[in-house]
Amino acid sequence: MEKLANINKESSLYNTKIIYDLTKFTHLDYPDHLACIVWFSGCNMRCDYCYNKDIVFAKNGTYSYQDILDFLKTRVGYLDAVVLSGGEATSHNLIEFCKDIKQLGFLIKLDTNGINYDSIKELVKLDLLDFIALDYKAPKHKFLKITHSNKYEQFSKTLNFLIDSNIEFEVRTTLHNDLLDVDDINTIIDDLKERGYTDKYYLQKFLDTGTNIGNLKDSTNSFDEEKLSNSLEVIWR
């Protein structure tokens, strides 16, 4: 009976439609690799600038794990990697899914807000991830206001873990000038340096798609790039 229960549980996990959408091809989202993007439904944050509003609030999706694996079997030899994004992919059970993706020969990149520390740590320890893009949403004093989440300490724990690990990862921040100013970004840069992060730091400008969680428009405040710290190499996207 226990074996049957495990089979049923696995069947439920693999056939539940928790994936909002699938981008079948991208050459932009995983550096130097051709990939697809798996967009997971739901998120544990409510960032004001987020334009993936439909994904964040979605309770279910269009695809199951099995649907994605069936697709990936047709892309062996054509794609290099799979990007797990969302929403927040780590809100879901990823271990067995990632194992199956790896068995097909694909690299895995994870886009994450970093607050599910235990999940990220386990995936890294099991060597199931090849690259992580970690969103540093805001400095500590603005984290709750911008993300509507009080989980800064969990994010901080994840950041320290990644710096101490051997996994390749990047840190990035989405910039809306009415939410974050140059002093805020310099605070983030100083914090990264103090923790021992020495790689590139990516700033991506807010994209006004006409809809976002905070109903934001293009920023009215300017951002003085000349006052930006040079302690880290900053790359604009």
PDB file of N, CA and C in Angstrom, residues 175 177 180-183 185-186 189 203-205 221-232 234-237:
ATOM      1  N   LEU A 175      15.358  48.223 -11.462  1.00  0.00           N
ATOM      2  CA  LEU A 175      15.409  49.614 -11.015  1.00  0.00           C
ATOM      3  C   LEU A 175      14.234  50.425 -11.542  1.00  0.00           C
ATOM      4  N   ASN A 177      13.110  54.227 -10.699  1.00  0.00           N
ATOM      5  CA  ASN A 177      13.732  55.355 -10.007  1.00  0.00           C
ATOM      6  C   ASN A 177      12.874  55.956  -8.903  1.00  0.00           C
ATOM      7  N   LEU A 180      13.737  53.079  -5.992  1.00  0.00           N
ATOM      8  CA  LEU A 180      15.132  52.973  -5.565  1.00  0.00           C
ATOM      9  C   LEU A 180      15.932  54.115  -6.180  1.00  0.00           C
ATOM     10  N   ASP A 181      16.714  54.807  -5.351  1.00  0.00           N
ATOM     11  CA  ASP A 181      17.574  55.870  -5.868  1.00  0.00           C
ATOM     12  C   ASP A 181      19.023  55.402  -5.853  1.00  0.00           C
ATOM     13  N   VAL A 182      19.922  56.266  -6.259  1.00  0.00           N
ATOM     14  CA  VAL A 182      21.321  55.867  -6.383  1.00  0.00           C
ATOM     15  C   VAL A 182      21.913  55.501  -5.023  1.00  0.00           C
ATOM     16  N   ASP A 183      21.460  56.127  -3.949  1.00  0.00           N
ATOM     17  CA  ASP A 183      21.954  55.771  -2.611  1.00  0.00           C
ATOM     18  C   ASP A 183      21.534  54.346  -2.236  1.00  0.00           C
ATOM     19  N   ILE A 185      20.986  51.868  -4.370  1.00  0.00           N
ATOM     20  CA  ILE A 185      21.794  50.938  -5.164  1.00  0.00           C
ATOM     21  C   ILE A 185      23.212  50.861  -4.607  1.00  0.00           C
ATOM     22  N   ASN A 186      23.762  52.001  -4.186  1.00  0.00           N
ATOM     23  CA  ASN A 186      25.093  51.982  -3.583  1.00  0.00           C
ATOM     24  C   ASN A 186      25.101  51.205  -2.269  1.00  0.00           C
ATOM     25  N   ILE A 189      25.367  47.643  -3.343  1.00  0.00           N
ATOM     26  CA  ILE A 189      26.738  47.359  -3.797  1.00  0.00           C
ATOM     27  C   ILE A 189      27.675  47.207  -2.599  1.00  0.00           C
ATOM     28  N   LEU A 203      21.999  45.701 -13.279  1.00  0.00           N
ATOM     29  CA  LEU A 203      20.845  46.580 -13.082  1.00  0.00           C
ATOM     30  C   LEU A 203      19.966  46.491 -14.321  1.00  0.00           C
ATOM     31  N   GLN A 204      18.714  46.149 -14.117  1.00  0.00           N
ATOM     32  CA  GLN A 204      17.779  46.079 -15.243  1.00  0.00           C
ATOM     33  C   GLN A 204      16.680  47.112 -15.035  1.00  0.00           C
ATOM     34  N   LYS A 205      16.497  47.940 -16.037  1.00  0.00           N
ATOM     35  CA  LYS A 205      15.543  49.035 -15.923  1.00  0.00           C
ATOM     36  C   LYS A 205      14.109  48.529 -15.958  1.00  0.00           C
ATOM     37  N   ASN A 221      11.399  60.390 -11.188  1.00  0.00           N
ATOM     38  CA  ASN A 221      12.698  60.771 -10.640  1.00  0.00           C
ATOM     39  C   ASN A 221      13.823  60.358 -11.587  1.00  0.00           C
ATOM     40  N   SER A 222      14.880  61.112 -11.580  1.00  0.00           N
ATOM     41  CA  SER A 222      16.052  60.765 -12.386  1.00  0.00           C
ATOM     42  C   SER A 222      17.018  59.915 -11.555  1.00  0.00           C
ATOM     43  N   PHE A 223      17.942  59.271 -12.239  1.00  0.00           N
ATOM     44  CA  PHE A 223      18.939  58.442 -11.575  1.00  0.00           C
ATOM     45  C   PHE A 223      20.315  58.928 -12.027  1.00  0.00           C
ATOM     46  N   ASP A 224      21.091  59.440 -11.091  1.00  0.00           N
ATOM     47  CA  ASP A 224      22.391  60.024 -11.417  1.00  0.00           C
ATOM     48  C   ASP A 224      23.458  58.928 -11.457  1.00  0.00           C
ATOM     49  N   GLU A 225      23.726  58.415 -12.653  1.00  0.00           N
ATOM     50  CA  GLU A 225      24.676  57.318 -12.801  1.00  0.00           C
ATOM     51  C   GLU A 225      26.092  57.712 -12.395  1.00  0.00           C
ATOM     52  N   GLU A 226      26.415  59.002 -12.454  1.00  0.00           N
ATOM     53  CA  GLU A 226      27.753  59.442 -12.094  1.00  0.00           C
ATOM     54  C   GLU A 226      28.043  59.238 -10.607  1.00  0.00           C
ATOM     55  N   LYS A 227      26.986  59.115  -9.800  1.00  0.00           N
ATOM     56  CA  LYS A 227      27.161  58.899  -8.360  1.00  0.00           C
ATOM     57  C   LYS A 227      27.168  57.414  -7.991  1.00  0.00           C
ATOM     58  N   LEU A 228      27.093  56.555  -9.006  1.00  0.00           N
ATOM     59  CA  LEU A 228      27.054  55.116  -8.765  1.00  0.00           C
ATOM     60  C   LEU A 228      28.432  54.617  -8.337  1.00  0.00           C
ATOM     61  N   SER A 229      28.456  53.821  -7.300  1.00  0.00           N
ATOM     62  CA  SER A 229      29.712  53.270  -6.793  1.00  0.00           C
ATOM     63  C   SER A 229      30.408  52.429  -7.860  1.00  0.00           C
ATOM     64  N   ASN A 230      31.728  52.474  -7.857  1.00  0.00           N
ATOM     65  CA  ASN A 230      32.505  51.636  -8.770  1.00  0.00           C
ATOM     66  C   ASN A 230      33.169  50.469  -8.042  1.00  0.00           C
ATOM     67  N   SER A 231      32.644  50.142  -6.865  1.00  0.00           N
ATOM     68  CA  SER A 231      33.205  49.031  -6.084  1.00  0.00           C
ATOM     69  C   SER A 231      32.995  47.688  -6.764  1.00  0.00           C
ATOM     70  N   LEU A 232      31.925  47.595  -7.558  1.00  0.00           N
ATOM     71  CA  LEU A 232      31.660  46.406  -8.364  1.00  0.00           C
ATOM     72  C   LEU A 232      31.449  46.841  -9.803  1.00  0.00           C
ATOM     73  N   VAL A 234      29.266  47.237 -12.696  1.00  0.00           N
ATOM     74  CA  VAL A 234      27.817  47.310 -12.881  1.00  0.00           C
ATOM     75  C   VAL A 234      27.504  47.190 -14.366  1.00  0.00           C
ATOM     76  N   ILE A 235      26.614  46.271 -14.694  1.00  0.00           N
ATOM     77  CA  ILE A 235      26.187  46.052 -16.068  1.00  0.00           C
ATOM     78  C   ILE A 235      24.703  46.418 -16.172  1.00  0.00           C
ATOM     79  N   TRP A 236      24.408  47.316 -17.128  1.00  0.00           N
ATOM     80  CA  TRP A 236      23.010  47.713 -17.337  1.00  0.00           C
ATOM     81  C   TRP A 236      22.357  46.784 -18.358  1.00  0.00           C
ATOM     82  N   ARG A 237      21.125  46.441 -18.096  1.00  0.00           N
ATOM     83  CA  ARG A 237      20.345  45.627 -19.036  1.00  0.00           C
ATOM     84  C   ARG A 237      19.092  46.383 -19.425  1.00  0.00           C
TER      85      ARG A 237
END
